[in-house]
Structures are given as C-alpha cells and as structure tokens.
Coordinates of C-alpha atoms in Angstrom, one line a residue:
M5 CA -45.1 77.2 46.2
T6 CA -46.0 80.9 46.2
T7 CA -43.7 82.8 44.1
T8 CA -43.6 86.0 41.8
V9 CA -42.8 86.5 38.2
A10 CA -39.3 87.9 38.1
R11 CA -38.7 87.8 34.1
K12 CA -40.2 86.7 31.1
N13 CA -38.5 85.9 27.9
S14 CA -39.5 84.2 24.5
S15 CA -37.2 83.1 21.9
E16 CA -37.9 82.0 18.4
R17 CA -35.8 79.4 16.4
Q18 CA -35.5 80.6 12.6
R19 CA -34.5 77.0 11.8
F20 CA -37.3 75.0 13.0
G21 CA -39.9 77.9 13.5
T22 CA -40.6 77.3 16.9
T23 CA -41.2 79.9 19.9
T24 CA -39.8 78.9 23.4
Y25 CA -41.7 80.9 26.3
S26 CA -39.7 81.1 29.3
I27 CA -40.7 82.5 33.0
D28 CA -38.5 83.0 35.5
F29 CA -39.7 83.0 39.0
T30 CA -37.9 84.3 42.3
N31 CA -36.7 80.8 43.0
N32 CA -37.6 78.8 40.0
N33 CA -37.8 78.9 36.1
D34 CA -39.5 76.7 33.5
Q35 CA -40.8 76.8 30.1
F36 CA -44.6 77.0 29.4
T37 CA -47.1 77.1 26.8
A38 CA -48.2 80.6 24.9
E39 CA -51.3 80.6 26.9
I40 CA -49.7 80.7 30.0
Y41 CA -46.8 83.1 29.1
N42 CA -49.6 85.6 27.8
A43 CA -51.9 85.3 30.9
V44 CA -49.0 86.4 33.5
T45 CA -47.0 89.7 33.7
V46 CA -43.7 90.5 35.4
S47 CA -44.5 91.0 39.4
D48 CA -47.5 88.8 39.4
T49 CA -48.0 86.6 42.5
V50 CA -48.4 82.9 41.3
V51 CA -49.0 79.6 43.0
L52 CA -47.0 77.0 41.3
E53 CA -47.7 73.2 41.7
T54 CA -44.2 71.6 41.2
L55 CA -42.9 68.1 40.6
Y56 CA -40.9 67.2 43.7
L57 CA -37.5 66.4 42.3
S58 CA -37.2 68.0 39.0
K59 CA -39.0 71.2 40.3
E60 CA -40.7 71.2 37.0
V61 CA -44.0 73.3 37.0
K62 CA -46.9 71.2 36.5
T63 CA -49.9 73.9 37.1
L64 CA -49.7 77.6 37.6
Q65 CA -52.6 79.7 39.5
V66 CA -52.4 83.5 39.4
Q67 CA -53.3 84.4 43.1
N68 CA -56.1 86.8 42.4
S69 CA -57.7 84.4 40.0
S70 CA -59.5 81.0 40.3
A71 CA -58.2 79.6 36.9
I72 CA -55.5 77.0 37.2
L73 CA -53.5 76.6 34.1
E74 CA -51.8 73.3 33.3
N75 CA -48.2 73.3 31.9
N76 CA -48.3 70.9 29.1
T77 CA -45.1 71.4 26.9
S78 CA -44.5 68.0 25.8
E79 CA -41.5 67.5 27.7
I80 CA -42.7 64.0 28.9
Y81 CA -41.9 62.8 25.3
F82 CA -38.6 64.0 25.1
Q83 CA -37.6 62.4 28.7
M84 CA -39.5 59.0 27.7
G85 CA -37.9 58.8 24.4
M86 CA -34.2 59.1 26.3
A87 CA -35.1 56.6 29.0
L88 CA -36.1 54.2 26.1
A89 CA -33.0 54.8 24.0
F90 CA -30.8 54.2 26.9
I91 CA -32.7 50.9 27.9
G92 CA -32.6 49.7 24.4
F93 CA -28.9 50.6 23.6
G94 CA -28.1 48.8 27.0
S95 CA -30.0 45.8 26.0
F96 CA -28.2 45.8 22.6
F97 CA -24.7 46.1 24.2
L98 CA -25.6 43.4 26.7
R99 CA -25.8 40.9 23.8
K100 CA -22.1 41.5 22.8
A101 CA -20.0 38.6 24.3
Y102 CA -16.6 40.6 24.5
Y103 CA -17.2 42.9 27.4
T104 CA -15.4 42.4 30.8
N105 CA -17.5 41.8 33.6
K106 CA -16.9 45.8 34.6
N107 CA -18.5 47.0 31.4
Y108 CA -21.4 44.5 31.9
R109 CA -21.8 46.3 35.2
Y110 CA -21.8 49.7 33.9
I111 CA -24.2 48.6 31.2
I112 CA -26.8 47.0 33.7
I113 CA -26.4 50.2 36.2
V114 CA -27.3 52.6 33.2
S115 CA -30.2 50.3 32.2
L116 CA -31.4 50.2 35.6
I117 CA -31.3 53.8 36.2
S118 CA -33.3 54.6 32.9
F119 CA -35.5 51.9 33.8
F120 CA -36.5 53.2 37.1
S121 CA -36.2 56.8 35.5
L122 CA -38.9 55.8 33.0
I123 CA -41.4 54.6 35.6
R124 CA -40.8 57.9 37.5
I125 CA -41.9 60.0 34.7
I126 CA -44.7 57.8 33.7
T127 CA -46.2 57.8 37.5
L128 CA -45.5 61.9 37.9
N129 CA -47.0 62.6 34.7
C130 CA -50.1 60.1 34.4

C-alpha cells in the first residue's frame, strides 16, 4: 500500500518510563519503533506492507529509499498472551460440573475463537 505520512506523535508514560511512537498515514495508523519513527518525516510517501485482516504494518519503505524497515514492536506477545489466557480460562471453566449446556457452548465458542486466533497470529508473524 502506498500512502503518505500525515502526522507523527510520540508519548511518554511517566509511570513505566516507556515511549510510544505513533505514525498516522492518510488511510492507516500504527505504532512503530524509534528507528522507524526517526526515519520518516511528515508528508513522506511510503510503501507499507500490512497484514490482511488487522491492517497492522509489517514493513515500511520510504519511496525514494531502498531500505526496508521492519516494524517489530512486540505486539505479538500481548496478542498471544491474550489468546492463551482465553484458552486457559476456557479449559479451566469447562471442568466445572454445574454449568448449563448454554454456558458450555459459550465457553467452547470463545475457546475455539481464541485457538484459531492464536494460530492466525503465529502464522502471520513467523
């Protein structure tokens, strides 16, 4: 996807001492590493490689440059943790004997969605 940088924003969290670097494009936005944040300026034309469903930026290339910058913000670990937490809680609650059939269906559906989400996250990022 070819787009232009509309706005750059960095915010620092005093509590944890971390800085978040956000770049807004004309039709997308995402968080990036400091290297990518410093490599682009507002109104630069860039080529983005995005994931199909989540529109998460995987790589970024400034149009006049041959360097391809990979976006590695470690969001994958949070997403995998959430999927594993839902699967873990689902398997824990399935062991209880006092739920109705409707409750069991909800637990199984959430666990299956989490399982397929985990598979999707692993296949898209590896």
